[in-house]
PDB file of C-alpha atoms and ligand atoms in Angstrom:
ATOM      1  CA  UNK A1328      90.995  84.935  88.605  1.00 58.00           C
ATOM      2  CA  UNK A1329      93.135  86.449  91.264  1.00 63.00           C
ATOM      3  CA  UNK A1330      92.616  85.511  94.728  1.00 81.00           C
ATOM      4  CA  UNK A1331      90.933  87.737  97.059  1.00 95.00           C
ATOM      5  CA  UNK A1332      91.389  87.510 100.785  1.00 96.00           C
ATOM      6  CA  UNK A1333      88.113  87.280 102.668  1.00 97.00           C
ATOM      7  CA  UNK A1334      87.222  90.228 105.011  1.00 98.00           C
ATOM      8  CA  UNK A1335      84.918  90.167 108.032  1.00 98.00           C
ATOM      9  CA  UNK A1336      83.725  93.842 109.155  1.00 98.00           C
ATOM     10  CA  UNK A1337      82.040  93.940 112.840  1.00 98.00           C
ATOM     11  CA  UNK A1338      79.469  97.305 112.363  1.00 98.00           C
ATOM     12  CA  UNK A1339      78.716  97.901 116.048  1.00 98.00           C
ATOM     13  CA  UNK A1340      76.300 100.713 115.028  1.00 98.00           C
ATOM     14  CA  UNK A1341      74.948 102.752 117.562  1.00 98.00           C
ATOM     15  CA  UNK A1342      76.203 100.681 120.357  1.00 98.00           C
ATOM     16  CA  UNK A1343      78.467 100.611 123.101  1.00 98.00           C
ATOM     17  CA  UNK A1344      79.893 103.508 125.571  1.00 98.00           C
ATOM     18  CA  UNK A1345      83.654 104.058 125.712  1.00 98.00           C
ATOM     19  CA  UNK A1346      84.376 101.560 128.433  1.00 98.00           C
ATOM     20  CA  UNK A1347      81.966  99.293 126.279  1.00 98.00           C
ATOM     21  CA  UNK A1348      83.204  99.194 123.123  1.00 98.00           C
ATOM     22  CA  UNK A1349      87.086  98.187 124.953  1.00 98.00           C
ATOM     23  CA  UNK A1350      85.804  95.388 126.606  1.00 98.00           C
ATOM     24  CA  UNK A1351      84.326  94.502 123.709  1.00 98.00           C
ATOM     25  CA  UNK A1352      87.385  94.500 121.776  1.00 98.00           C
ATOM     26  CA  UNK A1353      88.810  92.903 124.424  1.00 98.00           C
ATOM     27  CA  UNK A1354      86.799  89.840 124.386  1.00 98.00           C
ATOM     28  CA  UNK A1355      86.919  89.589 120.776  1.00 98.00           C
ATOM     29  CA  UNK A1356      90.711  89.614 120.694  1.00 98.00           C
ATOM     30  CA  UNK A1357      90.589  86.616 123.605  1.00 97.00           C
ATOM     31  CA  UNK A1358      88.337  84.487 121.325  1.00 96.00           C
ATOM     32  CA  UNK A1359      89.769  85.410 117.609  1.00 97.00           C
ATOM     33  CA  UNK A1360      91.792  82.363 116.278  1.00 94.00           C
ATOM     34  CA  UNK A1361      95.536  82.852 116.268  1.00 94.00           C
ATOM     35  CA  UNK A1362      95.673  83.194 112.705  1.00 94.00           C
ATOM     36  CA  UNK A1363      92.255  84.327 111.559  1.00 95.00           C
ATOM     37  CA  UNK A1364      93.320  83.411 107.843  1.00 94.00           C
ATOM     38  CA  UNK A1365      91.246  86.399 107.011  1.00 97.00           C
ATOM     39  CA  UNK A1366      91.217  90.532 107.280  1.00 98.00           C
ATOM     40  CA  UNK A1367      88.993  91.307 110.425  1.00 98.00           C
ATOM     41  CA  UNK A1368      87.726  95.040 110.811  1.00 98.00           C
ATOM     42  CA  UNK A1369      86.037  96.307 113.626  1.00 98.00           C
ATOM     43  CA  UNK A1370      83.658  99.371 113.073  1.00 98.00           C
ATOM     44  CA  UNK A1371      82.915 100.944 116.496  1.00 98.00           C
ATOM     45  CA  UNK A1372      80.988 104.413 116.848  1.00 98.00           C
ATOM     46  CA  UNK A1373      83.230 107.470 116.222  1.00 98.00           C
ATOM     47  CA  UNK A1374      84.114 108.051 119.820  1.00 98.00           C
ATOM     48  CA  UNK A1375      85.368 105.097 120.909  1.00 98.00           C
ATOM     49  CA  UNK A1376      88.047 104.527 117.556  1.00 98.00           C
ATOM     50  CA  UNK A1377      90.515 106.409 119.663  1.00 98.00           C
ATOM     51  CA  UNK A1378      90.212 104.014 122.558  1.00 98.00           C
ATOM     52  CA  UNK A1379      89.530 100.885 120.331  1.00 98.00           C
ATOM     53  CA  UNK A1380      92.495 101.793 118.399  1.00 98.00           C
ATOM     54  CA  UNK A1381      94.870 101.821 121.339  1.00 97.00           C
ATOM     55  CA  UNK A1382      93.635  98.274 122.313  1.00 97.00           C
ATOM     56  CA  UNK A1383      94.132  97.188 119.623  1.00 97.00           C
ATOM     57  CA  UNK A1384      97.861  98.561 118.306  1.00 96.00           C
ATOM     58  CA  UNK A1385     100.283  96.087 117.726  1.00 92.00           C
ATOM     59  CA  UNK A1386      97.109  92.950 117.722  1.00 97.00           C
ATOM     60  CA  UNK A1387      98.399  92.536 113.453  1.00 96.00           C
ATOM     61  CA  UNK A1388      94.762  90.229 113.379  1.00 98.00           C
ATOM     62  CA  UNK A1389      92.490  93.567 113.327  1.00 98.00           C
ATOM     63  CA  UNK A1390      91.871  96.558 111.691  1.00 98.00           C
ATOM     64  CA  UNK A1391      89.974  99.498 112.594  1.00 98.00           C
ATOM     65  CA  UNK A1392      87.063 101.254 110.717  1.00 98.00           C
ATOM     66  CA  UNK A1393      84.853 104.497 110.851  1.00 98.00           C
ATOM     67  CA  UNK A1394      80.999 103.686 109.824  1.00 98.00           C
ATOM     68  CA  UNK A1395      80.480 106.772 107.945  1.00 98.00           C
ATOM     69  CA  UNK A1396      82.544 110.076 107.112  1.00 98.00           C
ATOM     70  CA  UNK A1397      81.570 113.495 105.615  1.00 98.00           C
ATOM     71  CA  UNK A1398      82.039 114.148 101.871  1.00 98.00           C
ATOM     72  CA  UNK A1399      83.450 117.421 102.167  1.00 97.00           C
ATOM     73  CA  UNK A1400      87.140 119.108 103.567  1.00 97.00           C
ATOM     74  CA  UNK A1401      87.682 120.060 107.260  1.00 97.00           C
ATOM     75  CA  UNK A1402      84.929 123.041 108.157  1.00 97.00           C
ATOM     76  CA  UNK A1403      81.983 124.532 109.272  1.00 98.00           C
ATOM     77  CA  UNK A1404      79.673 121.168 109.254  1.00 98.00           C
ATOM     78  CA  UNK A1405      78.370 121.216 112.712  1.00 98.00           C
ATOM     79  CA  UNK A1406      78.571 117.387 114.487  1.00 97.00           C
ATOM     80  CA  UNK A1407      80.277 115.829 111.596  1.00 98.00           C
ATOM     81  CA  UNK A1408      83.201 114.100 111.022  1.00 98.00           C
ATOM     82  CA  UNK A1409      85.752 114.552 107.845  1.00 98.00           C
ATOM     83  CA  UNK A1410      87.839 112.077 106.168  1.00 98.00           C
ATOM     84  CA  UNK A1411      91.295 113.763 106.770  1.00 98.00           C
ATOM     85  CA  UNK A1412      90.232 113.557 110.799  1.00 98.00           C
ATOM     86  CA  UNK A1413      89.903 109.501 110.090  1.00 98.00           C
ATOM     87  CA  UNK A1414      93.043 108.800 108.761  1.00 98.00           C
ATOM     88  CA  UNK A1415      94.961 108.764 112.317  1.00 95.00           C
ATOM     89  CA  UNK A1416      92.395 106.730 113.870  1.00 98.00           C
ATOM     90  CA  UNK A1417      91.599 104.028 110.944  1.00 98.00           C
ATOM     91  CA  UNK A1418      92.021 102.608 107.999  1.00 98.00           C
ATOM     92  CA  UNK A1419      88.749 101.291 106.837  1.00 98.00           C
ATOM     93  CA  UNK A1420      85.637 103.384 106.515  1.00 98.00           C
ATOM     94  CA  UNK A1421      81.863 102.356 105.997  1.00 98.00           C
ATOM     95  CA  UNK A1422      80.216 104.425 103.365  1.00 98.00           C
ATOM     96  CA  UNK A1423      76.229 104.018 102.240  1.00 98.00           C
ATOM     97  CA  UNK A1424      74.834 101.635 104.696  1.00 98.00           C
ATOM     98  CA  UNK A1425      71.158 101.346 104.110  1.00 96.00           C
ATOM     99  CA  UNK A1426      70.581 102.680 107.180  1.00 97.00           C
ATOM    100  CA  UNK A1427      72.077 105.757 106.275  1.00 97.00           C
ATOM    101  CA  UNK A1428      70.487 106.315 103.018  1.00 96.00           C
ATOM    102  CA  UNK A1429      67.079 105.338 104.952  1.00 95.00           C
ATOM    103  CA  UNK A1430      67.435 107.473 107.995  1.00 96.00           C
ATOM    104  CA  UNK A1431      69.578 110.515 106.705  1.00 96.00           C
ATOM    105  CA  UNK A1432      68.431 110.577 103.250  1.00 96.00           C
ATOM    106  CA  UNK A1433      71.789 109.278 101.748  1.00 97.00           C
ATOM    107  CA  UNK A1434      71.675 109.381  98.038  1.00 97.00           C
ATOM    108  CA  UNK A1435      73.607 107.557  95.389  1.00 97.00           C
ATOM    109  CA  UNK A1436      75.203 111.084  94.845  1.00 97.00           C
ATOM    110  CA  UNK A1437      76.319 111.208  98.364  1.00 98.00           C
ATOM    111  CA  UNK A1438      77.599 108.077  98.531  1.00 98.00           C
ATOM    112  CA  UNK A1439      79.821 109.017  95.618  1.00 98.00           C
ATOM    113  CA  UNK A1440      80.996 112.085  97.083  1.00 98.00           C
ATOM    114  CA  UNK A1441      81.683 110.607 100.278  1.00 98.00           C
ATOM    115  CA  UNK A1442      83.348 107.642  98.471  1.00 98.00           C
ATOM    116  CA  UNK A1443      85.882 110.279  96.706  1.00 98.00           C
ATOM    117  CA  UNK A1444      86.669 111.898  99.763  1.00 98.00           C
ATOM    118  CA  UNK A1445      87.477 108.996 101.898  1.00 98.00           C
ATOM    119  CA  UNK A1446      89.784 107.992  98.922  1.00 98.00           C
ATOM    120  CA  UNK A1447      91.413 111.223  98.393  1.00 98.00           C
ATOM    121  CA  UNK A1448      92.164 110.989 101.983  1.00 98.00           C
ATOM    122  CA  UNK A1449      93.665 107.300 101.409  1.00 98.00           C
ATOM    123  CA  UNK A1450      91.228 105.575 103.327  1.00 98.00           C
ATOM    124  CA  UNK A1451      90.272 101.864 102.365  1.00 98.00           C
ATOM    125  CA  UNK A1452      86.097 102.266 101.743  1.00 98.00           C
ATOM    126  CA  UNK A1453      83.768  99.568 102.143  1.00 98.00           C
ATOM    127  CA  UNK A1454      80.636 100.591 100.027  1.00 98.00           C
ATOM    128  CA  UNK A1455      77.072  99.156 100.941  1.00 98.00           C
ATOM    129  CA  UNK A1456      74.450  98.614  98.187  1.00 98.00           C
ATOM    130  CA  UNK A1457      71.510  96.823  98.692  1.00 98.00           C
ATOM    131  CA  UNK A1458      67.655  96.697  97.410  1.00 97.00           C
ATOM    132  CA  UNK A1459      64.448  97.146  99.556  1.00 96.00           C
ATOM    133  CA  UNK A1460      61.992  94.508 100.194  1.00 96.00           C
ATOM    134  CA  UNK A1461      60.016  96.105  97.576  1.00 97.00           C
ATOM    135  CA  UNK A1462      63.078  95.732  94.978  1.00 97.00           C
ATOM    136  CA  UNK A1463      63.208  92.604  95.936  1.00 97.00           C
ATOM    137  CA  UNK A1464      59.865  90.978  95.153  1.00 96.00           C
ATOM    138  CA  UNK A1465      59.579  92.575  92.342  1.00 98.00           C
ATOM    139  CA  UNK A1466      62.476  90.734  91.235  1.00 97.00           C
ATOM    140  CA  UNK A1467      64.621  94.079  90.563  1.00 98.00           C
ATOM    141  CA  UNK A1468      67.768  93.370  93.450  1.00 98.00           C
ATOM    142  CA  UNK A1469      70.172  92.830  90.428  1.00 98.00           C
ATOM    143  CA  UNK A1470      69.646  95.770  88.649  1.00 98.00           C
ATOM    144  CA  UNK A1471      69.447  97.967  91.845  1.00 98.00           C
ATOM    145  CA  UNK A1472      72.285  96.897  93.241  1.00 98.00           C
ATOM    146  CA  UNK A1473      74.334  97.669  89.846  1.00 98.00           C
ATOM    147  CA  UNK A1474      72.844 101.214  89.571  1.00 98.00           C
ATOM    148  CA  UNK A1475      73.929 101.745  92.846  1.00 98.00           C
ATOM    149  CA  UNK A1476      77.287 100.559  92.106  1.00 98.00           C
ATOM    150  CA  UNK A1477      78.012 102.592  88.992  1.00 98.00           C
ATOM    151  CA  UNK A1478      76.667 105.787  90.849  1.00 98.00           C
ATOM    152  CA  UNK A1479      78.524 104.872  93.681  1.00 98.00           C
ATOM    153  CA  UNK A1480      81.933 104.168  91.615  1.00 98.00           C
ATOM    154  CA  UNK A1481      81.485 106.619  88.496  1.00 96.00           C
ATOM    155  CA  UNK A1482      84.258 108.592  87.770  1.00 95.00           C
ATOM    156  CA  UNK A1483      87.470 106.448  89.926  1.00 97.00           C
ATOM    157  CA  UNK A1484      90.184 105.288  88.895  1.00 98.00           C
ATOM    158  CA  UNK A1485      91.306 101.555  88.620  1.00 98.00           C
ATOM    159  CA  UNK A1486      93.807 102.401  91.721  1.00 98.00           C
ATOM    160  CA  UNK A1487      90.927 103.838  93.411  1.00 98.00           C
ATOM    161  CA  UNK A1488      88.299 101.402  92.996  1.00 98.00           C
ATOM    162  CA  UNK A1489      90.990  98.508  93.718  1.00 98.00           C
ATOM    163  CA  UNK A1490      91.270  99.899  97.424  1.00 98.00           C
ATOM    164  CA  UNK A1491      87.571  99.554  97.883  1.00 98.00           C
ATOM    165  CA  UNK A1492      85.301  96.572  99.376  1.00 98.00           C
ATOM    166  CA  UNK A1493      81.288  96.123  98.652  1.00 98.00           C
ATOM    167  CA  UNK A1494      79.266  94.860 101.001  1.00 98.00           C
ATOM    168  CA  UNK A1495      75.896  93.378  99.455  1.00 98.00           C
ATOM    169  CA  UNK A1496      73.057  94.415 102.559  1.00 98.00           C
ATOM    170  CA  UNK A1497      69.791  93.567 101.063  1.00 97.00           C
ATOM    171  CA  UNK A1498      67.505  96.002 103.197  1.00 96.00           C
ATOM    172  CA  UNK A1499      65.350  93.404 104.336  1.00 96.00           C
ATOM    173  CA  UNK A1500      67.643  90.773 105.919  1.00 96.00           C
ATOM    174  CA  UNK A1501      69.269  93.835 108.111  1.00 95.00           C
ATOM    175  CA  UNK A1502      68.868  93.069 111.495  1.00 92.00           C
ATOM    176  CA  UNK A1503      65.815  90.748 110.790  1.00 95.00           C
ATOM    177  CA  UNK A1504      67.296  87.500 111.113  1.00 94.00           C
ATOM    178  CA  UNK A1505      66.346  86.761 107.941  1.00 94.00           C
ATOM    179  CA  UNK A1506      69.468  86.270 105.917  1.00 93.00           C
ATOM    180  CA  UNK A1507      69.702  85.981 101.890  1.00 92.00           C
ATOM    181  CA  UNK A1508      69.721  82.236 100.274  1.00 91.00           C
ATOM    182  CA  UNK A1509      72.759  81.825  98.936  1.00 90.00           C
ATOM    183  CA  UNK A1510      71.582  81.820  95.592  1.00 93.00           C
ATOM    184  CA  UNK A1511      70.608  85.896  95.841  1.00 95.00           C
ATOM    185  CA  UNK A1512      73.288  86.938  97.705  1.00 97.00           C
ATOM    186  CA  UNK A1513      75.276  85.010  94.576  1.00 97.00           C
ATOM    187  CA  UNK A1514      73.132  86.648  92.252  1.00 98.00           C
ATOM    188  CA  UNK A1515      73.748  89.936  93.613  1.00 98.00           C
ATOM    189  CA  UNK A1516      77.197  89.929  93.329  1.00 98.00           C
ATOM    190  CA  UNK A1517      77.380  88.625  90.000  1.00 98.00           C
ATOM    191  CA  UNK A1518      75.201  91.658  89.045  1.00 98.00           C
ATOM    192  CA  UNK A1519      77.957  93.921  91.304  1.00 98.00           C
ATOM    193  CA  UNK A1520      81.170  92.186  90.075  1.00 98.00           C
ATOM    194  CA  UNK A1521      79.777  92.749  86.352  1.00 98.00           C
ATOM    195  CA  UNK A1522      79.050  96.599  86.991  1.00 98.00           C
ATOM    196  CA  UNK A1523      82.593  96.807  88.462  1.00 98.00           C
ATOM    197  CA  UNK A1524      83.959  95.254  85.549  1.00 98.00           C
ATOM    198  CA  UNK A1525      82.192  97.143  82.800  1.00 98.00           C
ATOM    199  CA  UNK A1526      83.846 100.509  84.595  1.00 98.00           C
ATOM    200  CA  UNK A1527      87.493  98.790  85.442  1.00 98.00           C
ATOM    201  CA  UNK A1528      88.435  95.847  83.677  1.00 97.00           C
ATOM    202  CA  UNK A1529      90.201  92.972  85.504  1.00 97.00           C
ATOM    203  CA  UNK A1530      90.715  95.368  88.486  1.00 97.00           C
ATOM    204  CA  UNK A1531      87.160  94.826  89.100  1.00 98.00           C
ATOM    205  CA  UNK A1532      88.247  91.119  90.002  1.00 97.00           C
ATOM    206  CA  UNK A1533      90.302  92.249  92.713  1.00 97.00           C
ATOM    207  CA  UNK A1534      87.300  94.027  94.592  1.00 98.00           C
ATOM    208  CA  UNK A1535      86.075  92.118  97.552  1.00 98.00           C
ATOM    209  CA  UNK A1536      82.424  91.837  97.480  1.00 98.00           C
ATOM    210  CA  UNK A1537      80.828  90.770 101.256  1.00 98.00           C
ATOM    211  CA  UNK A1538      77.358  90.018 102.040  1.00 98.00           C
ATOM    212  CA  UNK A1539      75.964  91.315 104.650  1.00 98.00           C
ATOM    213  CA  UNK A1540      72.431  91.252 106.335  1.00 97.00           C
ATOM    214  CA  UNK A1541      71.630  89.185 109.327  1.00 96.00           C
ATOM    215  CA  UNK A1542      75.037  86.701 109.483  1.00 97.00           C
ATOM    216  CA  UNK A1543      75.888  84.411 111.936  1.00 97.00           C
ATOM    217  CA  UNK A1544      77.526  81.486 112.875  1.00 96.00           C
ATOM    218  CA  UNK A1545      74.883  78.848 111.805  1.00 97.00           C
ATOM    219  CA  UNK A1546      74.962  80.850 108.275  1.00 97.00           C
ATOM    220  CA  UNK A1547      78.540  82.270 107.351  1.00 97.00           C
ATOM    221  CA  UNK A1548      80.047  78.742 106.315  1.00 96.00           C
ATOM    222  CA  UNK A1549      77.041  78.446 103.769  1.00 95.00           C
ATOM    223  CA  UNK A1550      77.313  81.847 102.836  1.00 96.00           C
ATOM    224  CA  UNK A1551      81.742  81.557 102.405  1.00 96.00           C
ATOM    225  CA  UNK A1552      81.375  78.787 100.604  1.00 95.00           C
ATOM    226  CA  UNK A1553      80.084  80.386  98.008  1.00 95.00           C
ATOM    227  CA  UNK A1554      83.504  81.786  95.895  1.00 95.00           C
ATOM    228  CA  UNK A1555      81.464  84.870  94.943  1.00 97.00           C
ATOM    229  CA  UNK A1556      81.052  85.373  98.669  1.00 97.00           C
ATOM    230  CA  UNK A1557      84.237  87.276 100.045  1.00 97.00           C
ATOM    231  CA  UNK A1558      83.334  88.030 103.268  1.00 97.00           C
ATOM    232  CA  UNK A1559      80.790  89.483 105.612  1.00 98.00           C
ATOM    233  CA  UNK A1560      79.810  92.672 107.221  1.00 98.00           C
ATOM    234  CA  UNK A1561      78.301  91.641 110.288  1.00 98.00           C
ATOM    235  CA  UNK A1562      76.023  94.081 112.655  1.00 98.00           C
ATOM    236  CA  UNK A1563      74.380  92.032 115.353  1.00 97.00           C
ATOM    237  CA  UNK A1564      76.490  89.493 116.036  1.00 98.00           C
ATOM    238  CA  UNK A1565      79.410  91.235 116.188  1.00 98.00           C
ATOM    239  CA  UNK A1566      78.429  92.699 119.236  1.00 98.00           C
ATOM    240  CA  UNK A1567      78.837  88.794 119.961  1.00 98.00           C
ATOM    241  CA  UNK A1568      82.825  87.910 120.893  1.00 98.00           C
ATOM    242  CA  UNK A1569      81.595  83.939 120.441  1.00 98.00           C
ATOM    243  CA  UNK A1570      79.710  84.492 117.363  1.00 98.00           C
ATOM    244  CA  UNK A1571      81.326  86.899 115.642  1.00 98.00           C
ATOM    245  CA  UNK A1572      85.005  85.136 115.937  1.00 98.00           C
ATOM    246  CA  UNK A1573      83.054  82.046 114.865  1.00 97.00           C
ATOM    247  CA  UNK A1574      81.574  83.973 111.921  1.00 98.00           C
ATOM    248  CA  UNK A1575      85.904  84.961 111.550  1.00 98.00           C
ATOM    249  CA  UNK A1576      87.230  81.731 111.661  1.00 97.00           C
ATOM    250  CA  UNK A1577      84.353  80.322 108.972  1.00 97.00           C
ATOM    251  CA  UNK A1578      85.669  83.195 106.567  1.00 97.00           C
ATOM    252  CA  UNK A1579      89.853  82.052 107.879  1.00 94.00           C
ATOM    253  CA  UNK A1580      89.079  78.272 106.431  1.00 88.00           C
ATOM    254  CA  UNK A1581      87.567  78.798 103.772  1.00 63.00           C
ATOM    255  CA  UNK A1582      89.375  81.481 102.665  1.00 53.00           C
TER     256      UNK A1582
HETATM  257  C1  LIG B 288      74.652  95.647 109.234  1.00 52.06           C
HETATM  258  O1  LIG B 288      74.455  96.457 110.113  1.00 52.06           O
HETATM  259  O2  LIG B 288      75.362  95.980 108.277  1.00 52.06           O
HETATM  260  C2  LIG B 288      74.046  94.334 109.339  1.00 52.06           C
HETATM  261  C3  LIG B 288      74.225  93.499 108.361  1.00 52.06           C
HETATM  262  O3  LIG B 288      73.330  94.045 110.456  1.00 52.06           O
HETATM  263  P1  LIG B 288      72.827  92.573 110.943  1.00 52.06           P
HETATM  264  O4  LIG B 288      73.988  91.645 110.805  1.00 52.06           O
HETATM  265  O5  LIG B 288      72.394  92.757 112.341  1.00 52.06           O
HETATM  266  O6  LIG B 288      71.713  92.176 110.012  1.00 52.06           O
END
């Protein structure tokens, strides 16, 4: 079983101005352990990657990410952003967050397309699935998040899909403070790593899978103890410089 570096992504959503989201990157760079032992992404809104970026250069303990990018070539898509205009700024990109395929209608077809174009443009996606609360109680999360996975990832390549995170984001731990138990967030991605091996092989085993979904510090070591656990994607609390380098340095030790 190859050994898979643990990644923490901080999705700062709809947050922060300009001047905001530096200071913010800022702070987290004062409080981030030397050596965070793990990869460390921060995913500020489009207009402050520029500026974040900048900060950032030459700090070797984070990485930059978009939260969402257009499926189609540079052109006449009013307000929208295309994958080949990413690759200056980052290197990460968020594709299929729930809140996404809630509030813009996001399909599993769109999240494929989207997918293929932030590869062709050699960008390093991080692809949300996750089930509803619905899904969920009717004891369906496995098998939704593995359709989503196979729609998500029909049709790559090994070398493709090996570039690529998941992030497991049941719907109804997002920003509720209600995190997973262990056990489903497991279960999850057991059902995900067995849909990414069925379409790759033993590349599927290098594919980190996070959970995401109301994480922070009190939870992570729980959650990263767990060796299917490979990480987080973190929305609230990275908004946190305390709690989200916390959440950081849980993923460092027991990477
Ligand atoms: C998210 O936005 O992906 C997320 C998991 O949010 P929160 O941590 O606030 O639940």
């Amino acid at each position: 079983m190859p050994q898979r570096r643990r990644l923490v992504a901080g999705n700062w959503k709809m947050h922060t101005t300009v001047a905001e989201a530096v200071t913010l990157a800022e702070a987290i760079r004062a409080s981030l352990p030397a050596q965070p032992g793990c990869d460390v992404v921060l995913l500020p809104p489009f207009v402050s990657l520029w500026a974040v970026g900048r900060h950032i250069a030459g700090d070797s303990r984070l990485q930059l990410g978009a939260q969402n990018v257009h499926w189609a070539p540079p052109g006449a898509h009013t307000g929208e952003i295309a994958a080949a205009m990413l690759v200056d700024l980052c290197r990460f990109v968020l594709i299929g967050h729930s809140e996404r395929r809630q509030e813009f209608g996001e399909t599993d077809r769109l999240v494929h397309r989207k997918l293929e174009a932030a590869l062709t443009a050699g960008l390093l996606p991080i692809v949300a699935v996750g089930e509803s609360q619905a899904q969920h109680d009717a004891g369906r999360a496995r098998a939704v998040v593995a359709a989503q996975t196979r729609a998500a990832f029909g049709g790559c390549s090994e070398d493709e899909a090996a570039r690529c995170a998941v992030a497991y984001e049941p719907r109804w731990a997002i920003g509720t403070g209600r995190a997973a138990a262990g056990s489903d967030a497991v279960s999850a991605a057991d059902a995900i790593r067995r849909a990414l091996r069925a379409m790759f092989g033993p590349v599927a085993d290098t594919i980190r899978i996070l959970y995401g979904g109301s994480v922070d510090q009190d939870n992570a070591p729980g959650l990263f103890a767990e060796p299917a656990i490979d990480g987080a994607l973190v929305g609230g609390a990275s908004l946190r410089p305390g709690p989200f380098c916390a959440i950081v340095a849980a993923a460092g030790s027991l990477g």
